[in-house]
mmCIF file of C-alpha atoms in Angstrom:
data_model
loop_
_atom_site.group_PDB
_atom_site.id
_atom_site.type_symbol
_atom_site.label_atom_id
_atom_site.label_comp_id
_atom_site.label_asym_id
_atom_site.label_seq_id
_atom_site.Cartn_x
_atom_site.Cartn_y
_atom_site.Cartn_z
ATOM 1 C CA MET A 1 13.211 0.888 6.347
ATOM 2 C CA GLN A 2 12.252 -1.896 8.387
ATOM 3 C CA PHE A 3 8.733 -2.897 7.803
ATOM 4 C CA SER A 4 6.689 -5.600 6.451
ATOM 5 C CA TYR A 5 3.540 -5.604 4.084
ATOM 6 C CA ARG A 6 0.863 -8.448 5.433
ATOM 7 C CA TRP A 7 -1.724 -8.987 3.199
ATOM 8 C CA THR A 8 -5.073 -10.663 3.477
ATOM 9 C CA ALA A 9 -8.414 -10.769 1.000
ATOM 10 C CA ALA A 10 -11.744 -11.417 0.914
ATOM 11 C CA PRO A 11 -12.571 -15.432 0.799
ATOM 12 C CA GLU A 12 -12.954 -15.070 -2.717
ATOM 13 C CA LEU A 13 -10.187 -13.458 -4.008
ATOM 14 C CA ASP A 14 -6.547 -14.834 -4.757
ATOM 15 C CA LEU A 15 -3.781 -12.572 -3.419
ATOM 16 C CA ASN A 16 -1.675 -13.726 -6.351
ATOM 17 C CA SER A 17 -3.764 -13.195 -9.301
ATOM 18 C CA ASP A 18 -2.591 -10.660 -11.768
ATOM 19 C CA ALA A 19 -5.356 -8.217 -10.471
ATOM 20 C CA ALA A 20 -4.076 -8.704 -6.855
ATOM 21 C CA ILE A 21 -0.285 -8.939 -7.679
ATOM 22 C CA VAL A 22 -0.570 -5.295 -9.473
ATOM 23 C CA THR A 23 -2.521 -3.813 -6.415
ATOM 24 C CA ARG A 24 -0.448 -4.853 -3.757
ATOM 25 C CA ALA A 25 2.894 -3.618 -5.672
ATOM 26 C CA VAL A 26 1.149 -0.095 -6.470
ATOM 27 C CA ILE A 27 -0.136 0.294 -2.719
ATOM 28 C CA GLU A 28 3.525 -0.867 -1.676
ATOM 29 C CA SER A 29 5.211 1.584 -3.999
ATOM 30 C CA ALA A 30 2.815 4.638 -3.144
ATOM 31 C CA PHE A 31 3.420 4.277 0.479
ATOM 32 C CA ILE A 32 7.139 3.903 0.076
ATOM 33 C CA ALA A 33 7.489 6.941 -2.031
ATOM 34 C CA THR A 34 5.012 8.893 0.612
ATOM 35 C CA ILE A 35 7.370 8.462 2.895
ATOM 36 C CA THR A 36 10.671 9.266 1.700
ATOM 37 C CA ARG A 37 9.122 12.400 -0.178
ATOM 38 C CA THR A 38 9.433 11.034 -3.597
ATOM 39 C CA THR A 39 6.162 11.628 -5.089
ATOM 40 C CA ASP A 40 6.947 14.437 -7.576
ATOM 41 C CA LYS A 41 7.551 13.313 -11.493
ATOM 42 C CA GLN A 42 11.479 14.038 -11.049
ATOM 43 C CA THR A 43 11.834 11.399 -8.045
ATOM 44 C CA ILE A 44 8.881 9.104 -8.292
ATOM 45 C CA GLY A 45 11.530 6.405 -9.411
ATOM 46 C CA THR A 46 13.793 6.602 -7.094
ATOM 47 C CA TYR A 47 12.317 4.011 -4.307
ATOM 48 C CA THR A 48 9.308 2.383 -5.947
ATOM 49 C CA TYR A 49 8.987 -1.159 -7.410
ATOM 50 C CA PRO A 50 10.890 -1.716 -10.717
ATOM 51 C CA GLY A 51 8.048 -1.055 -13.616
ATOM 52 C CA TYR A 52 6.004 1.277 -11.213
ATOM 53 C CA THR A 53 6.638 4.725 -13.076
ATOM 54 C CA ARG A 54 5.977 2.556 -16.401
ATOM 55 C CA ALA A 55 2.741 1.348 -14.999
ATOM 56 C CA VAL A 56 0.979 4.470 -13.355
ATOM 57 C CA ASP A 57 -0.083 7.516 -14.764
ATOM 58 C CA PRO A 58 1.824 10.196 -13.464
ATOM 59 C CA ALA A 59 -1.420 12.531 -14.044
ATOM 60 C CA ILE A 60 -2.587 10.579 -10.856
ATOM 61 C CA ARG A 61 -0.715 12.804 -8.296
ATOM 62 C CA ASP A 62 -3.422 15.690 -9.195
ATOM 63 C CA GLU A 63 -6.441 13.683 -9.228
ATOM 64 C CA ASP A 64 -9.301 14.733 -6.358
ATOM 65 C CA ASN A 65 -8.187 12.431 -2.806
ATOM 66 C CA SER A 66 -5.260 11.299 -4.669
ATOM 67 C CA LEU A 67 -3.407 8.705 -2.371
ATOM 68 C CA TYR A 68 -0.412 10.603 -2.424
ATOM 69 C CA SER A 69 -1.849 14.077 -1.132
ATOM 70 C CA VAL A 70 -3.877 12.048 1.603
ATOM 71 C CA TRP A 71 -0.990 10.074 2.687
ATOM 72 C CA ASP A 72 1.162 13.491 2.670
ATOM 73 C CA ALA A 73 -1.681 15.167 4.482
ATOM 74 C CA GLY A 74 -1.342 12.165 7.370
ATOM 75 C CA ASN A 75 2.620 13.218 8.096
ATOM 76 C CA LEU A 76 3.267 9.776 7.443
ATOM 77 C CA ASN A 77 6.638 11.569 5.880
ATOM 78 C CA SER A 78 7.702 13.055 9.069
ATOM 79 C CA TRP A 79 8.916 10.042 10.944
ATOM 80 C CA ALA A 80 11.816 7.930 10.370
ATOM 81 C CA PRO A 81 12.683 5.527 10.791
ATOM 82 C CA LEU A 82 9.847 3.331 10.783
ATOM 83 C CA HIS A 83 9.313 -0.320 11.927
ATOM 84 C CA GLY A 84 6.445 -2.751 12.233
ATOM 85 C CA THR A 85 4.303 -4.265 9.933
ATOM 86 C CA THR A 86 1.809 -2.809 7.937
ATOM 87 C CA TYR A 87 -1.273 -4.448 7.440
ATOM 88 C CA ALA A 88 -3.630 -4.455 4.043
ATOM 89 C CA TYR A 89 -6.834 -6.253 2.925
ATOM 90 C CA LEU A 90 -7.859 -6.494 -0.536
ATOM 91 C CA VAL A 91 -11.769 -6.280 -0.270
ATOM 92 C CA SER A 92 -12.590 -6.413 -3.854
ATOM 93 C CA LEU A 93 -11.564 -6.708 -7.585
ATOM 94 C CA ARG A 94 -14.760 -6.103 -10.100
ATOM 95 C CA LYS A 95 -14.977 -5.194 -13.862
ATOM 96 C CA PRO A 96 -17.620 -2.625 -14.856
ATOM 97 C CA SER A 97 -21.039 -4.441 -14.408
ATOM 98 C CA GLY A 98 -22.414 -5.248 -17.760
ATOM 99 C CA ASP A 99 -19.103 -5.956 -19.557
ATOM 100 C CA PRO A 100 -17.544 -9.298 -18.829
ATOM 101 C CA ALA A 101 -14.943 -8.266 -21.775
ATOM 102 C CA ALA A 102 -13.915 -5.106 -20.337
ATOM 103 C CA ARG A 103 -10.063 -4.554 -19.210
ATOM 104 C CA THR A 104 -11.076 -1.978 -16.753
ATOM 105 C CA ILE A 105 -10.759 -3.512 -12.831
ATOM 106 C CA ASP A 106 -11.524 -1.469 -9.778
ATOM 107 C CA ALA A 107 -9.832 -2.612 -6.821
ATOM 108 C CA LEU A 108 -10.466 -2.008 -3.561
ATOM 109 C CA THR A 109 -8.359 -2.184 -0.332
ATOM 110 C CA CYS A 110 -8.237 -1.338 3.101
ATOM 111 C CA VAL A 111 -4.752 -0.207 4.984
ATOM 112 C CA TRP A 112 -3.749 -0.052 8.477
ATOM 113 C CA PHE A 113 -0.644 1.588 9.663
ATOM 114 C CA ASN A 114 -1.561 0.667 13.326
ATOM 115 C CA GLY A 115 1.389 -2.051 13.377
ATOM 116 C CA LEU A 116 4.122 0.666 12.458
ATOM 117 C CA SER A 117 6.195 2.367 15.558
ATOM 118 C CA THR A 118 8.624 4.793 15.001
ATOM 119 C CA SER A 119 11.110 6.522 17.402
ATOM 120 C CA LEU A 120 12.076 10.259 17.920
ATOM 121 C CA GLU A 121 14.789 9.616 20.317
ATOM 122 C CA PRO A 122 16.574 6.018 21.850
ATOM 123 C CA GLY A 123 14.435 3.846 23.533
ATOM 124 C CA LYS A 124 11.067 5.608 22.871
ATOM 125 C CA TYR A 125 8.869 4.196 20.547
ATOM 126 C CA GLN A 126 5.262 5.602 19.008
ATOM 127 C CA SER A 127 2.957 5.046 17.009
ATOM 128 C CA LEU A 128 2.232 7.637 14.126
ATOM 129 C CA PHE A 129 0.001 10.630 14.100
ATOM 130 C CA VAL A 130 -3.681 10.041 14.718
ATOM 131 C CA SER A 131 -4.668 10.813 11.172
ATOM 132 C CA ALA A 132 -2.776 8.400 9.865
ATOM 133 C CA LEU A 133 -3.917 5.940 12.042
ATOM 134 C CA LEU A 134 -7.428 5.546 10.686
ATOM 135 C CA PRO A 135 -7.794 3.005 8.312
ATOM 136 C CA GLN A 136 -7.515 4.279 4.851
ATOM 137 C CA ALA A 137 -9.890 2.718 1.794
ATOM 138 C CA VAL A 138 -7.853 3.078 -1.149
ATOM 139 C CA GLU A 139 -9.483 2.565 -4.472
ATOM 140 C CA LEU A 140 -7.324 1.960 -7.682
ATOM 141 C CA THR A 141 -8.386 1.471 -11.848
ATOM 142 C CA LEU A 142 -6.402 -0.856 -13.254
ATOM 143 C CA THR A 143 -6.114 -2.058 -17.055
ATOM 144 C CA ALA A 144 -5.308 -5.274 -17.647
ATOM 145 C CA PRO A 145 -3.050 -5.953 -21.155
ATOM 146 C CA GLN A 146 -4.780 -6.288 -24.223
ATOM 147 C CA ASP A 147 -2.954 -9.150 -25.892
ATOM 148 C CA GLU A 148 -2.335 -12.326 -24.122
ATOM 149 C CA THR A 149 0.854 -11.798 -21.892
ATOM 150 C CA PRO A 150 2.495 -14.475 -19.750
ATOM 151 C CA ARG A 151 1.053 -14.187 -16.089
ATOM 152 C CA LEU A 152 2.980 -12.530 -13.054
ATOM 153 C CA THR A 153 1.748 -15.491 -10.776
ATOM 154 C CA ALA A 154 5.740 -16.490 -10.299
ATOM 155 C CA LEU A 155 6.443 -12.960 -9.192
ATOM 156 C CA GLY A 156 3.754 -12.763 -6.490
ATOM 157 C CA HIS A 157 4.898 -14.592 -3.486
ATOM 158 C CA GLY A 158 8.135 -15.157 -1.377
ATOM 159 C CA THR A 159 10.131 -14.740 1.705
ATOM 160 C CA ALA A 160 11.422 -11.118 0.653
ATOM 161 C CA ARG A 161 9.874 -7.400 1.826
ATOM 162 C CA PHE A 162 9.974 -6.122 -1.866
ATOM 163 C CA PRO A 163 10.526 -7.347 -5.804
ATOM 164 C CA THR A 164 13.743 -6.586 -7.314
ATOM 165 C CA ALA A 165 11.949 -7.742 -10.726
ATOM 166 C CA ASP A 166 9.412 -6.021 -12.388
ATOM 167 C CA VAL A 167 5.789 -6.897 -10.985
ATOM 168 C CA PHE A 168 3.499 -4.911 -12.966
ATOM 169 C CA GLY A 169 3.990 -6.411 -16.343
ATOM 170 C CA GLN A 170 2.067 -4.466 -19.164
ATOM 171 C CA TRP A 171 -0.911 -3.460 -16.840
ATOM 172 C CA SER A 172 -1.404 0.316 -16.124
ATOM 173 C CA VAL A 173 -3.203 1.950 -13.398
ATOM 174 C CA THR A 174 -4.838 5.273 -14.049
ATOM 175 C CA SER A 175 -6.216 6.320 -10.654
ATOM 176 C CA MET A 176 -5.351 5.955 -7.062
ATOM 177 C CA GLN A 177 -7.651 7.337 -4.836
ATOM 178 C CA VAL A 178 -8.208 7.455 -0.834
ATOM 179 C CA LYS A 179 -12.288 7.244 -0.239
ATOM 180 C CA THR A 180 -13.025 8.436 3.054
ATOM 181 C CA ARG A 181 -15.909 9.514 4.897
ATOM 182 C CA TRP A 182 -14.826 13.012 4.895
ATOM 183 C CA SER A 183 -14.440 14.015 1.349
ATOM 184 C CA LYS A 184 -16.706 16.322 0.036
ATOM 185 C CA LYS A 185 -17.113 14.207 -3.429
ATOM 186 C CA ASP A 186 -18.364 11.283 -1.402
ATOM 187 C CA SER A 187 -20.179 12.463 1.214
ATOM 188 C CA GLY A 188 -22.322 9.608 1.513
ATOM 189 C CA TYR A 189 -19.560 7.200 1.579
ATOM 190 C CA GLN A 190 -19.757 4.437 3.500
ATOM 191 C CA ASP A 191 -16.262 3.347 5.058
ATOM 192 C CA PRO A 192 -15.833 -0.444 3.693
ATOM 193 C CA CYS A 193 -12.875 -0.855 6.527
ATOM 194 C CA ALA A 194 -14.672 0.189 9.489
ATOM 195 C CA THR A 195 -16.789 -2.762 9.434
ATOM 196 C CA LEU A 196 -14.687 -5.950 7.989
ATOM 197 C CA PRO A 197 -15.658 -9.036 9.726
ATOM 198 C CA SER A 198 -12.092 -9.911 10.377
ATOM 199 C CA ASN A 199 -9.672 -7.288 10.626
ATOM 200 C CA PRO A 200 -6.120 -8.049 10.386
ATOM 201 C CA VAL A 201 -4.701 -5.524 12.779
ATOM 202 C CA PRO A 202 -3.825 -7.351 15.885
ATOM 203 C CA GLN A 203 -6.210 -5.825 18.600
ATOM 204 C CA GLU A 204 -3.803 -4.208 20.999
ATOM 205 C CA GLN A 205 -2.421 -2.458 18.158
ATOM 206 C CA LEU A 206 -5.888 -1.123 17.277
ATOM 207 C CA ASN A 207 -4.857 2.555 18.671
ATOM 208 C CA SER A 208 -7.431 4.735 16.687
ATOM 209 C CA THR A 209 -8.146 7.158 19.021
ATOM 210 C CA ASP A 210 -4.467 8.901 20.430
ATOM 211 C CA VAL A 211 -0.557 8.311 19.715
ATOM 212 C CA THR A 212 0.448 5.377 21.643
ATOM 213 C CA PHE A 213 3.580 4.477 23.376
ATOM 214 C CA TYR A 214 5.763 1.233 23.606
ATOM 215 C CA PRO A 215 8.442 0.133 25.307
ATOM 216 C CA ASN A 216 9.876 -1.749 22.277
ATOM 217 C CA GLN A 217 9.505 -1.121 18.669
ATOM 218 C CA LEU A 218 6.575 -3.082 17.300
ATOM 219 C CA PRO A 219 7.548 -6.116 15.754
ATOM 220 C CA THR A 220 8.377 -6.679 11.857
ATOM 221 C CA LEU A 221 6.537 -9.544 10.873
ATOM 222 C CA ASP A 222 7.717 -11.761 7.662
ATOM 223 C CA PRO A 223 5.698 -10.314 4.804
ATOM 224 C CA TYR A 224 2.688 -12.020 3.128
ATOM 225 C CA PRO A 225 2.377 -13.022 0.391
ATOM 226 C CA GLY A 226 5.831 -11.372 0.175
ATOM 227 C CA TRP A 227 7.886 -11.220 -3.215
ATOM 228 C CA PRO A 228 10.350 -13.916 -4.877
ATOM 229 C CA ALA A 229 13.884 -13.421 -2.968
ATOM 230 C CA ASP A 230 16.810 -12.296 -4.762
ATOM 231 C CA THR A 231 20.228 -13.296 -4.550
ATOM 232 C CA GLU A 232 21.536 -10.484 -6.924
ATOM 233 C CA PRO A 233 21.834 -6.927 -4.253
ATOM 234 C CA PRO A 234 19.123 -4.484 -4.846
ATOM 235 C CA THR A 235 19.665 -2.200 -8.112
ATOM 236 C CA ASN A 236 19.513 1.459 -7.805
ATOM 237 C CA SER A 237 16.275 1.495 -9.095
ATOM 238 C CA THR A 238 14.246 -0.287 -6.564
ATOM 239 C CA GLY A 239 16.701 1.276 -3.304
ATOM 240 C CA VAL A 240 14.222 -0.456 -0.754
ATOM 241 C CA GLY A 241 16.196 -2.398 1.773
ATOM 242 C CA LYS A 242 19.341 -0.455 1.407
#
């Protein structure tokens, strides 16, 4: 897997807060599980980040518009190998209104796959299927630890494309949904990704209406904020990067 995740966020949000770190780790892990066809209960821990299988409720796969099912429908797992950069934007982190003590946090993100390219034969590179190029508004429901626990700050940035340590702490995830304008459940939903004031995807890669062909694979930029570099080789529980 030769691609990176580059995150940006709304001005008031810190990508290195605990909730943001968990959000980033969930999105990145779920994407890797989808493209490697390891999203069922038996295989979900093959390539996801350490701690993912403990933090994420396995029943999520069966919910309406689950992230896994929507990304599977986008044929992301039909392409290999993938090169380039996946762009993501943290839109909001919100507690339920009127309950400042609530441990539940709703995280909304936008994810673009426009910066990824694949090659079906040597010397020919192309973007993914059109359905995978549309911006994806992903909504997560997170539950913060009940007791005071060490913050995850030191685990949330670095030069590595993936973490080799558990970056989920005692957080849990109870819902992962892709919110789309085509959803029957959300027929009146306004796509927050379509009107972002600062779209992080380079203009030349905003090919959201057709498959685009390139003379070279799209660049794999440095990850941001990235994860701590580890001098030890990846273990079998991470898999990523092998």
